[in-house]
Tab-separated table of C-alpha atoms in Angstrom:
chain	number	residue	atom	x	y	z
A	267	UNK	CA	0.000	0.000	0.000
A	268	UNK	CA	1.394	3.415	-0.990
A	269	UNK	CA	1.534	5.824	1.950
A	270	UNK	CA	0.180	9.343	1.623
A	271	UNK	CA	2.708	12.053	0.763
A	272	UNK	CA	3.836	14.313	3.576
A	273	UNK	CA	4.194	18.082	3.755
A	274	UNK	CA	5.547	20.409	6.426
A	275	UNK	CA	3.930	23.847	6.415
A	276	UNK	CA	6.086	26.381	8.241
A	277	UNK	CA	3.991	29.266	9.513
A	278	UNK	CA	0.521	29.293	11.058
A	279	UNK	CA	-0.865	32.518	9.645
A	280	UNK	CA	-3.718	32.632	7.155
A	281	UNK	CA	-1.513	31.530	4.246
A	282	UNK	CA	-0.164	28.573	6.211
A	283	UNK	CA	-3.586	27.594	7.524
A	284	UNK	CA	-5.042	27.712	4.004
A	285	UNK	CA	-2.162	25.596	2.668
A	286	UNK	CA	-2.466	23.061	5.469
A	287	UNK	CA	-6.220	22.655	4.962
A	288	UNK	CA	-5.841	22.347	1.181
A	289	UNK	CA	-3.059	19.766	1.559
A	290	UNK	CA	-5.075	17.717	4.040
A	291	UNK	CA	-8.104	17.810	1.744
A	292	UNK	CA	-5.856	16.540	-1.069
A	293	UNK	CA	-4.835	13.537	1.030
A	294	UNK	CA	-1.431	14.719	2.235
A	295	UNK	CA	-0.229	14.100	5.778
A	296	UNK	CA	0.317	17.557	7.223
A	297	UNK	CA	2.574	18.961	9.908
A	298	UNK	CA	1.927	22.627	10.662
A	299	UNK	CA	4.623	24.559	12.541
A	300	UNK	CA	4.270	27.981	14.142
A	301	UNK	CA	7.175	29.643	15.927
A	302	UNK	CA	4.977	31.800	18.179
A	303	UNK	CA	2.419	30.667	20.740
A	304	UNK	CA	-0.632	31.588	18.707
A	305	UNK	CA	-2.232	30.801	15.356
A	306	UNK	CA	-3.301	33.464	12.889
A	307	UNK	CA	-0.117	35.411	12.157
A	308	UNK	CA	-0.918	39.055	11.479
A	309	UNK	CA	-4.688	38.482	11.759
A	310	UNK	CA	-5.292	37.079	15.221
A	311	UNK	CA	-6.896	37.761	18.570
A	312	UNK	CA	-5.137	39.357	21.528
A	313	UNK	CA	-5.947	39.299	25.219
A	314	UNK	CA	-5.395	42.744	26.689
A	315	UNK	CA	-5.856	44.203	30.196
A	316	UNK	CA	-9.033	46.261	30.343
A	317	UNK	CA	-7.705	48.658	32.978
A	318	UNK	CA	-10.231	47.366	35.510
A	319	UNK	CA	-8.583	44.169	36.604
A	320	UNK	CA	-10.009	42.075	33.792
A	321	UNK	CA	-9.102	41.480	30.166
A	322	UNK	CA	-10.493	42.240	26.741
A	323	UNK	CA	-10.360	40.198	23.573
A	324	UNK	CA	-9.041	42.459	20.853
A	325	UNK	CA	-7.544	41.969	17.402
A	326	UNK	CA	-3.987	42.799	16.451
A	327	UNK	CA	-5.415	44.758	13.517
A	328	UNK	CA	-8.743	45.773	12.022
A	329	UNK	CA	-9.070	43.562	8.945
A	330	UNK	CA	-11.808	43.809	6.311
A	331	UNK	CA	-12.943	41.277	3.738
A	332	UNK	CA	-15.037	42.071	0.672
A	333	UNK	CA	-17.600	40.045	-1.207
A	334	UNK	CA	-15.104	39.404	-4.017
A	335	UNK	CA	-12.810	37.424	-1.685
A	336	UNK	CA	-13.939	34.108	-3.100
A	337	UNK	CA	-10.950	32.070	-1.909
A	338	UNK	CA	-11.300	33.181	1.702
A	339	UNK	CA	-15.070	32.840	1.830
A	340	UNK	CA	-14.830	29.445	0.106
A	341	UNK	CA	-12.297	28.250	2.687
A	342	UNK	CA	-14.530	29.385	5.541
A	343	UNK	CA	-17.417	27.545	3.897
A	344	UNK	CA	-15.368	24.335	3.674
A	345	UNK	CA	-14.488	24.590	7.349
A	346	UNK	CA	-18.116	25.011	8.359
A	347	UNK	CA	-17.650	28.576	9.593
A	348	UNK	CA	-21.014	30.391	9.662
A	349	UNK	CA	-19.479	33.460	8.091
A	350	UNK	CA	-22.869	34.970	7.221
A	351	UNK	CA	-23.338	35.402	10.979
A	352	UNK	CA	-19.712	36.159	11.877
A	353	UNK	CA	-19.232	38.859	9.233
A	354	UNK	CA	-21.330	42.007	9.072
A	355	UNK	CA	-22.210	43.036	5.508
A	356	UNK	CA	-21.879	46.728	4.762
A	357	UNK	CA	-22.257	48.180	1.240
A	358	UNK	CA	-19.092	49.851	-0.026
A	359	UNK	CA	-19.021	53.308	1.520
A	360	UNK	CA	-16.672	55.960	2.857
A	361	UNK	CA	-18.830	58.077	5.194
A	362	UNK	CA	-17.333	60.873	7.269
A	363	UNK	CA	-18.342	61.910	10.789
A	364	UNK	CA	-19.911	65.159	9.547
A	365	UNK	CA	-22.318	63.271	7.263
A	366	UNK	CA	-20.420	63.946	4.043
A	367	UNK	CA	-18.590	61.368	1.983
A	368	UNK	CA	-19.623	58.364	-0.036
A	369	UNK	CA	-22.775	56.683	1.228
A	370	UNK	CA	-24.842	54.640	-1.227
A	371	UNK	CA	-28.543	55.486	-1.210
A	372	UNK	CA	-30.674	52.624	0.070
A	373	UNK	CA	-32.182	51.864	-3.316
A	374	UNK	CA	-28.711	51.584	-4.886
A	375	UNK	CA	-27.634	48.701	-2.644
A	376	UNK	CA	-29.913	46.411	-4.662
A	377	UNK	CA	-28.203	47.283	-7.941
A	378	UNK	CA	-25.238	45.460	-9.521
A	379	UNK	CA	-21.946	46.705	-8.076
A	380	UNK	CA	-20.952	48.978	-11.022
A	381	UNK	CA	-24.333	50.699	-10.990
A	382	UNK	CA	-24.286	50.956	-7.193
A	383	UNK	CA	-20.899	52.698	-7.394
A	384	UNK	CA	-22.210	55.078	-10.042
A	385	UNK	CA	-25.195	55.915	-7.841
A	386	UNK	CA	-22.905	56.453	-4.857
A	387	UNK	CA	-20.696	58.847	-6.810
A	388	UNK	CA	-23.655	60.745	-8.223
A	389	UNK	CA	-25.118	61.259	-4.739
A	390	UNK	CA	-21.843	61.851	-2.828
A	391	UNK	CA	-22.694	64.164	0.052
A	392	UNK	CA	-20.867	67.472	0.074
A	393	UNK	CA	-19.608	67.108	-3.508
A	394	UNK	CA	-20.453	69.497	-6.304
A	395	UNK	CA	-21.706	68.296	-9.656
A	396	UNK	CA	-18.300	68.886	-11.184
A	397	UNK	CA	-16.653	66.617	-8.627
A	398	UNK	CA	-19.295	63.947	-9.102
A	399	UNK	CA	-18.971	64.055	-12.881
A	400	UNK	CA	-15.170	63.917	-12.695
A	401	UNK	CA	-15.192	60.870	-10.428
A	402	UNK	CA	-17.774	59.062	-12.542
A	403	UNK	CA	-15.954	59.909	-15.765
A	404	UNK	CA	-12.628	58.644	-14.445
A	405	UNK	CA	-14.231	55.396	-13.228
A	406	UNK	CA	-15.830	54.944	-16.669
A	407	UNK	CA	-12.442	55.502	-18.319
A	408	UNK	CA	-10.818	52.841	-16.135
A	409	UNK	CA	-13.632	50.439	-16.918
A	410	UNK	CA	-13.336	51.059	-20.666
A	411	UNK	CA	-9.598	50.299	-20.444
A	412	UNK	CA	-10.336	46.962	-18.795
A	413	UNK	CA	-8.985	48.214	-15.447
A	414	UNK	CA	-5.438	48.095	-16.785
A	415	UNK	CA	-2.669	50.669	-16.922
A	416	UNK	CA	1.051	50.963	-17.578
A	417	UNK	CA	3.086	48.778	-15.151
A	418	UNK	CA	4.966	51.787	-13.774
A	419	UNK	CA	1.856	53.922	-13.218
A	420	UNK	CA	1.118	54.966	-9.651
A	421	UNK	CA	-2.284	55.613	-8.124
A	422	UNK	CA	-1.346	59.298	-8.171
A	423	UNK	CA	-0.905	59.001	-11.943
A	424	UNK	CA	-4.347	57.410	-12.236
A	425	UNK	CA	-5.836	60.247	-10.200
A	426	UNK	CA	-4.046	63.079	-12.036
A	427	UNK	CA	-6.412	65.907	-12.911
A	428	UNK	CA	-9.186	64.885	-10.535
A	429	UNK	CA	-10.558	67.524	-8.140
A	430	UNK	CA	-8.745	67.502	-4.774
A	431	UNK	CA	-11.881	66.502	-2.915
A	432	UNK	CA	-12.336	63.417	-5.097
A	433	UNK	CA	-8.745	62.401	-4.407
A	434	UNK	CA	-9.005	63.094	-0.664
A	435	UNK	CA	-12.369	61.426	-0.077
A	436	UNK	CA	-12.389	58.623	-2.665
A	437	UNK	CA	-9.049	57.682	-4.223
A	438	UNK	CA	-6.792	58.077	-1.198
A	439	UNK	CA	-9.012	56.208	1.311
A	440	UNK	CA	-9.525	53.337	-1.156
A	441	UNK	CA	-5.794	53.142	-1.894
A	442	UNK	CA	-4.877	53.285	1.789
A	443	UNK	CA	-7.392	50.572	2.643
A	444	UNK	CA	-6.290	48.294	-0.192
A	445	UNK	CA	-2.573	48.960	-0.684
A	446	UNK	CA	-1.356	50.720	2.495
A	447	UNK	CA	1.032	52.715	0.332
A	448	UNK	CA	1.300	56.443	-0.428
A	449	UNK	CA	-0.467	57.512	-3.625
A	450	UNK	CA	2.743	58.739	-5.220
A	451	UNK	CA	4.263	55.248	-4.894
A	452	UNK	CA	1.258	52.889	-4.828
A	453	UNK	CA	0.904	50.487	-7.749
A	454	UNK	CA	-1.822	51.665	-10.085
A	455	UNK	CA	-2.202	48.253	-11.743
A	456	UNK	CA	-2.848	46.510	-8.422
A	457	UNK	CA	-5.276	49.236	-7.368
A	458	UNK	CA	-7.242	48.768	-10.585
A	459	UNK	CA	-7.216	44.978	-10.207
A	460	UNK	CA	-8.765	45.227	-6.741
A	461	UNK	CA	-11.316	47.732	-8.040
A	462	UNK	CA	-12.148	45.466	-10.989
A	463	UNK	CA	-12.779	42.486	-8.733
A	464	UNK	CA	-14.824	44.616	-6.330
A	465	UNK	CA	-17.116	45.538	-9.229
A	466	UNK	CA	-17.170	42.423	-11.391
A	467	UNK	CA	-15.938	39.323	-9.537
A	468	UNK	CA	-18.461	36.636	-8.595
A	469	UNK	CA	-19.717	36.749	-5.030
A	470	UNK	CA	-21.740	34.362	-2.856
A	471	UNK	CA	-25.498	34.628	-2.949
A	472	UNK	CA	-26.750	37.656	-1.100
A	473	UNK	CA	-23.491	39.589	-1.490
A	474	UNK	CA	-22.173	42.096	-3.964
A	475	UNK	CA	-18.464	41.780	-4.755
A	476	UNK	CA	-17.932	45.308	-3.432
A	477	UNK	CA	-19.611	44.648	-0.079
A	478	UNK	CA	-17.422	45.214	2.971
A	479	UNK	CA	-17.446	42.282	5.398
A	480	UNK	CA	-16.509	43.283	8.942
A	481	UNK	CA	-15.777	40.661	11.618
A	482	UNK	CA	-18.376	40.738	14.382
A	483	UNK	CA	-16.067	38.934	16.792
A	484	UNK	CA	-12.339	38.393	17.040
A	485	UNK	CA	-10.216	37.219	14.134
A	486	UNK	CA	-9.193	34.031	15.884
A	487	UNK	CA	-12.794	32.869	15.851
A	488	UNK	CA	-13.077	33.561	12.130
A	489	UNK	CA	-10.402	31.271	10.652
A	490	UNK	CA	-7.590	30.087	12.980
A	491	UNK	CA	-9.858	28.306	15.501
A	492	UNK	CA	-11.880	26.559	12.817
A	493	UNK	CA	-8.867	25.619	10.672
A	494	UNK	CA	-6.808	24.168	13.508
A	495	UNK	CA	-9.792	22.231	14.867
A	496	UNK	CA	-10.530	20.854	11.384
A	497	UNK	CA	-6.890	19.868	10.887
A	498	UNK	CA	-6.676	18.207	14.282
A	499	UNK	CA	-9.742	16.086	13.533
A	500	UNK	CA	-8.012	14.855	10.382
A	501	UNK	CA	-4.827	13.848	12.128
A	502	UNK	CA	-2.592	16.775	11.215
A	503	UNK	CA	0.278	17.487	13.603
A	504	UNK	CA	-0.084	21.043	14.950
A	505	UNK	CA	2.902	22.491	16.786
A	506	UNK	CA	3.071	25.912	18.391
A	507	UNK	CA	6.404	27.262	19.620
A	508	UNK	CA	8.222	25.233	16.954
A	509	UNK	CA	10.807	27.337	15.135
A	510	UNK	CA	12.381	26.006	11.975
A	511	UNK	CA	16.126	26.641	11.731
A	512	UNK	CA	17.240	25.125	8.446
A	513	UNK	CA	16.263	23.129	5.363
A	514	UNK	CA	18.110	20.256	3.699
A	515	UNK	CA	17.458	17.567	1.119
A	516	UNK	CA	16.904	14.074	2.459
A	517	UNK	CA	16.234	10.905	0.432
A	518	UNK	CA	14.620	12.794	-2.410
A	519	UNK	CA	12.513	14.863	-0.042
A	520	UNK	CA	13.169	17.573	2.509
A	521	UNK	CA	14.363	17.750	6.093
A	522	UNK	CA	13.373	20.612	8.404
A	523	UNK	CA	15.686	21.110	11.384
A	524	UNK	CA	13.998	22.692	14.414
A	525	UNK	CA	15.324	24.887	17.223
A	526	UNK	CA	14.653	22.136	19.785
A	527	UNK	CA	17.216	19.896	18.069
A	528	UNK	CA	14.711	17.626	16.328
A	529	UNK	CA	14.148	17.261	12.602
A	530	UNK	CA	11.167	16.492	10.382
A	531	UNK	CA	11.333	14.682	7.049
A	532	UNK	CA	8.703	15.322	4.386
A	533	UNK	CA	8.096	15.046	0.684
A	534	UNK	CA	7.478	18.781	0.441
A	535	UNK	CA	7.835	21.984	2.439
A	536	UNK	CA	5.726	25.146	2.204
A	537	UNK	CA	7.304	28.299	3.626
A	538	UNK	CA	4.313	30.267	4.919
A	539	UNK	CA	6.325	32.668	7.071
A	540	UNK	CA	6.876	36.402	6.560
A	541	UNK	CA	9.163	37.174	3.634
A	542	UNK	CA	12.366	37.811	5.646
A	543	UNK	CA	12.041	34.514	7.522
A	544	UNK	CA	11.234	32.615	4.319
A	545	UNK	CA	14.351	34.147	2.756
A	546	UNK	CA	16.463	33.075	5.727
A	547	UNK	CA	15.192	29.509	5.596
A	548	UNK	CA	15.603	29.289	1.832
A	549	UNK	CA	19.174	30.527	2.155
A	550	UNK	CA	20.068	27.682	4.535
A	551	UNK	CA	19.424	25.278	1.661
A	552	UNK	CA	21.146	27.437	-0.956
A	553	UNK	CA	24.230	27.660	1.284
A	554	UNK	CA	24.359	23.900	1.877
A	555	UNK	CA	27.452	22.517	0.088
A	556	UNK	CA	25.382	19.669	-1.386
A	557	UNK	CA	22.882	22.035	-3.017
A	558	UNK	CA	23.392	21.856	-6.811
A	559	UNK	CA	24.916	25.068	-8.119
A	560	UNK	CA	22.038	25.993	-10.494
A	561	UNK	CA	19.471	25.442	-7.749
A	562	UNK	CA	21.569	27.377	-5.234
A	563	UNK	CA	21.728	30.325	-7.624
A	564	UNK	CA	17.976	30.252	-8.214
A	565	UNK	CA	17.133	29.984	-4.526
A	566	UNK	CA	19.554	32.774	-3.604
A	567	UNK	CA	17.892	34.940	-6.236
A	568	UNK	CA	14.500	34.161	-4.737
A	569	UNK	CA	15.744	35.004	-1.240
A	570	UNK	CA	17.236	38.282	-2.416
A	571	UNK	CA	13.936	39.258	-4.027
A	572	UNK	CA	12.016	38.396	-0.867
A	573	UNK	CA	14.426	40.314	1.374
A	574	UNK	CA	14.281	43.355	-0.898
A	575	UNK	CA	10.570	43.889	-0.229
A	576	UNK	CA	9.954	47.023	1.809
A	577	UNK	CA	7.444	46.645	4.603
A	578	UNK	CA	4.885	49.072	5.965
A	579	UNK	CA	3.628	49.194	9.572
A	580	UNK	CA	-0.013	49.521	10.574
A	581	UNK	CA	-1.099	50.650	14.024
A	582	UNK	CA	-4.477	49.962	15.566
A	583	UNK	CA	-5.505	52.026	18.556
A	584	UNK	CA	-8.242	50.323	20.557
A	585	UNK	CA	-10.219	52.765	22.650
A	586	UNK	CA	-13.221	52.775	24.978
A	587	UNK	CA	-15.930	55.414	24.844
A	588	UNK	CA	-17.241	56.862	28.126
A	589	UNK	CA	-20.515	55.796	29.679
A	590	UNK	CA	-23.536	57.239	27.925
A	591	UNK	CA	-21.791	58.129	24.690
A	592	UNK	CA	-23.612	56.805	21.641
A	593	UNK	CA	-22.371	55.881	18.172
A	594	UNK	CA	-24.714	58.125	16.175
A	595	UNK	CA	-24.034	56.791	12.682
A	596	UNK	CA	-25.986	53.986	11.003
A	597	UNK	CA	-22.770	52.421	9.747
A	598	UNK	CA	-19.997	50.743	11.801
A	599	UNK	CA	-17.092	52.555	10.088
A	600	UNK	CA	-16.101	56.097	9.313
A	601	UNK	CA	-13.342	57.637	7.219
A	602	UNK	CA	-11.601	60.308	9.275
A	603	UNK	CA	-10.070	63.624	8.239
A	604	UNK	CA	-6.363	62.828	8.263
A	605	UNK	CA	-3.141	64.677	9.091
A	606	UNK	CA	0.042	62.685	9.778
A	607	UNK	CA	0.838	64.170	13.195
A	608	UNK	CA	-2.287	65.902	14.453
A	609	UNK	CA	-4.885	63.365	13.281
A	610	UNK	CA	-3.008	60.191	12.277
A	611	UNK	CA	-5.879	57.665	11.960
A	612	UNK	CA	-7.590	57.216	8.592
A	613	UNK	CA	-10.518	55.053	9.741
A	614	UNK	CA	-12.421	54.227	12.910
A	615	UNK	CA	-14.632	51.182	13.490
A	616	UNK	CA	-17.311	50.706	16.096
A	617	UNK	CA	-16.806	47.243	17.562
A	618	UNK	CA	-19.925	47.242	19.746
A	619	UNK	CA	-23.612	46.969	18.872
A	620	UNK	CA	-24.571	49.897	16.621
A	621	UNK	CA	-26.208	52.691	18.570
A	622	UNK	CA	-25.597	51.091	21.953
A	623	UNK	CA	-24.840	53.405	24.847
A	624	UNK	CA	-23.384	50.777	27.121
A	625	UNK	CA	-20.351	51.533	29.240
A	626	UNK	CA	-17.200	50.375	27.520
A	627	UNK	CA	-18.286	50.568	23.851
A	628	UNK	CA	-15.132	49.763	21.898
A	629	UNK	CA	-13.631	51.676	18.993
A	630	UNK	CA	-10.746	50.626	16.774
A	631	UNK	CA	-8.868	53.382	14.938
A	632	UNK	CA	-6.518	52.402	12.119
A	633	UNK	CA	-3.290	54.252	11.369
A	634	UNK	CA	-2.006	52.876	8.082
A	635	UNK	CA	1.695	53.557	7.474
A	636	UNK	CA	2.180	55.882	10.472
A	637	UNK	CA	4.461	58.853	10.028
A	638	UNK	CA	8.058	57.775	10.828
A	639	UNK	CA	8.142	60.327	13.641
A	640	UNK	CA	5.833	58.002	15.604
A	641	UNK	CA	8.362	55.138	15.571
A	642	UNK	CA	8.800	53.843	19.104
A	643	UNK	CA	6.215	56.242	20.546
A	644	UNK	CA	3.073	54.148	20.948
A	645	UNK	CA	1.928	56.187	23.911
A	646	UNK	CA	2.174	59.429	21.946
A	647	UNK	CA	0.434	57.885	18.934
A	648	UNK	CA	-2.402	56.586	21.126
A	649	UNK	CA	-2.791	60.036	22.694
A	650	UNK	CA	-2.945	61.726	19.291
A	651	UNK	CA	-5.560	59.253	18.068
A	652	UNK	CA	-7.748	59.666	21.155
A	653	UNK	CA	-7.640	63.449	20.711
A	654	UNK	CA	-8.598	62.927	17.075
A	655	UNK	CA	-11.517	60.660	18.045
A	656	UNK	CA	-12.673	63.020	20.780
A	657	UNK	CA	-12.885	65.880	18.274
A	658	UNK	CA	-14.150	64.006	15.197
A	659	UNK	CA	-16.761	61.909	17.025
A	660	UNK	CA	-17.717	64.427	19.730
A	661	UNK	CA	-16.539	61.848	22.240
A	662	UNK	CA	-14.780	63.636	25.118
A	663	UNK	CA	-13.246	61.271	27.620
A	664	UNK	CA	-12.513	58.492	25.139
A	665	UNK	CA	-9.785	56.308	26.640
A	666	UNK	CA	-7.039	54.471	24.777
A	667	UNK	CA	-6.781	50.823	25.817
A	668	UNK	CA	-4.033	49.551	23.527
A	669	UNK	CA	-1.888	50.693	20.627
A	670	UNK	CA	-0.985	47.587	18.634
A	671	UNK	CA	1.691	48.114	15.990
A	672	UNK	CA	2.429	45.434	13.404
A	673	UNK	CA	5.781	46.652	12.147
A	674	UNK	CA	5.694	44.453	9.045
A	675	UNK	CA	1.964	44.449	8.529
A	676	UNK	CA	2.160	44.663	4.725
A	677	UNK	CA	4.695	45.036	1.973
A	678	UNK	CA	4.869	48.381	0.202
A	679	UNK	CA	2.831	47.741	-2.947
A	680	UNK	CA	4.763	50.093	-5.195
A	681	UNK	CA	4.453	50.555	-8.951
A	682	UNK	CA	6.454	48.050	-10.982
A	683	UNK	CA	7.262	45.919	-7.936
A	684	UNK	CA	8.619	42.442	-8.720
A	685	UNK	CA	7.400	39.959	-6.128
A	686	UNK	CA	9.008	36.532	-5.666
A	687	UNK	CA	7.243	33.539	-7.241
A	688	UNK	CA	5.614	30.773	-5.232
A	689	UNK	CA	8.016	28.039	-6.312
A	690	UNK	CA	11.629	27.890	-5.125
A	691	UNK	CA	12.620	24.308	-6.033
A	692	UNK	CA	11.040	20.889	-6.528
A	693	UNK	CA	8.884	20.314	-3.469
A	694	UNK	CA	9.780	23.681	-1.914
A	695	UNK	CA	7.072	26.341	-2.168
A	696	UNK	CA	6.354	29.711	-0.598
A	697	UNK	CA	2.992	31.041	0.539
A	698	UNK	CA	2.212	34.493	1.827
A	699	UNK	CA	0.515	37.669	0.710
A	700	UNK	CA	3.862	38.888	-0.647
A	701	UNK	CA	4.376	36.197	-3.318
A	702	UNK	CA	3.594	37.030	-6.935
A	703	UNK	CA	-0.135	37.443	-7.417
A	704	UNK	CA	-2.831	39.903	-8.400
A	705	UNK	CA	-3.628	41.203	-4.925
A	706	UNK	CA	-1.809	43.448	-2.440
A	707	UNK	CA	-1.175	42.355	1.149
A	708	UNK	CA	-4.674	41.190	2.060
A	709	UNK	CA	-6.229	38.175	3.736
A	710	UNK	CA	-7.424	37.087	0.306
A	711	UNK	CA	-3.901	37.330	-1.073
A	712	UNK	CA	-2.602	35.180	1.787
A	713	UNK	CA	-5.300	32.524	1.362
A	714	UNK	CA	-4.880	32.405	-2.413
A	715	UNK	CA	-1.136	31.905	-2.045
A	716	UNK	CA	-1.612	28.957	0.305
A	717	UNK	CA	-4.079	27.303	-2.033
A	718	UNK	CA	-1.789	27.962	-5.006
A	719	UNK	CA	1.194	26.337	-3.267
A	720	UNK	CA	-0.774	23.147	-2.781
A	721	UNK	CA	-2.015	23.384	-6.356
A	722	UNK	CA	1.598	23.313	-7.540
A	723	UNK	CA	2.355	20.285	-5.364
A	724	UNK	CA	-0.655	18.467	-6.784
A	725	UNK	CA	0.225	19.450	-10.325
A	726	UNK	CA	-2.990	21.413	-10.780
A	727	UNK	CA	-1.050	24.678	-11.208
A	728	UNK	CA	2.052	25.033	-13.340
A	729	UNK	CA	4.956	26.545	-11.431
């Protein structure tokens, strides 16, 4: 009897979890390693002191899915996650605290996504007819061009000539949310690809591809808990606190040497770690004297490409509103007027029940790519954000609970960027939102990369 092939997945974030589930479904025996003490990588739950002797369950970042994220929603479906209940559907919008901004009229939410966007632009609150016509005309031009542009074009190039208000209240918030990169550097082609999928990609019944899907609970409950439980039921070996040190060939397969002195042999290895760690591990094989020279050269080239990626931090300031304060808006998110030092957060999310006045209503403010002057000053950043929230939301007394900074939250999705491919060598694959693909650093990009790595191992996808 032929035994099932074996794979070691190194990294327990969303890319690694997706790869492990896909491999197990394909009949592989899976070992999943995670160097830290938690699953989920950069999209996970945190336990944080509440300042009153107890603790709060928070997220390390405020992540959003959209209806076009077919790979992620399909994975949740396979795992039996009731995502219709765990994700709150919100039509694509960018409302501001003062009532201006992009808010689709109720009747437009029943239209196909392109028409809903057109209706939203035509009814944008606070915009003049010239601004509305300019935004609609530019969107029509992008659509007529098939949502493509020159490889070196930036989002700023795509927005050239638009009225400042359209850039400030439409283009920049969308680019920040999707690419986390300054307009003058952000990749225009990737921006258009995300926009194309948000308007035209298939979506599950009851959703538009442009719909925003906001987690109702913590991120751990959305994927990591379900994936690890599913894997455990199918006999996968799940190991937290297991750091991989080096890779080597062994009997036609691979050997993974661990920090505890043990080693694992497998037919294949998937590196689902952040890019710098994947580059380090890949280099241990390239530097092995027995590594064939052509393969060593190729793997070193891959590692150099992965290490060359610039990374962008994202800070999330979790705050608690005072007793009696009410979230007055019908939507759970707001785009905030932004200034790098005085008002550093671009978005705020209400994490409690909409309109509730209960003591302790939670807010999560997102600071994408904080100004470098905030480096190492979480306390100062949290203070600036709470002042911003107090003024923008008329919420005096709002209290910062935690400032969580993911220093390598995303890669800088710059124009013309060359990302490393998913295949390094026979049986050695990489998965992560940074590998070559159509999406920026998103949960969907991570999940797709994990599924693609297993597709290569199975032969379904050509490397």
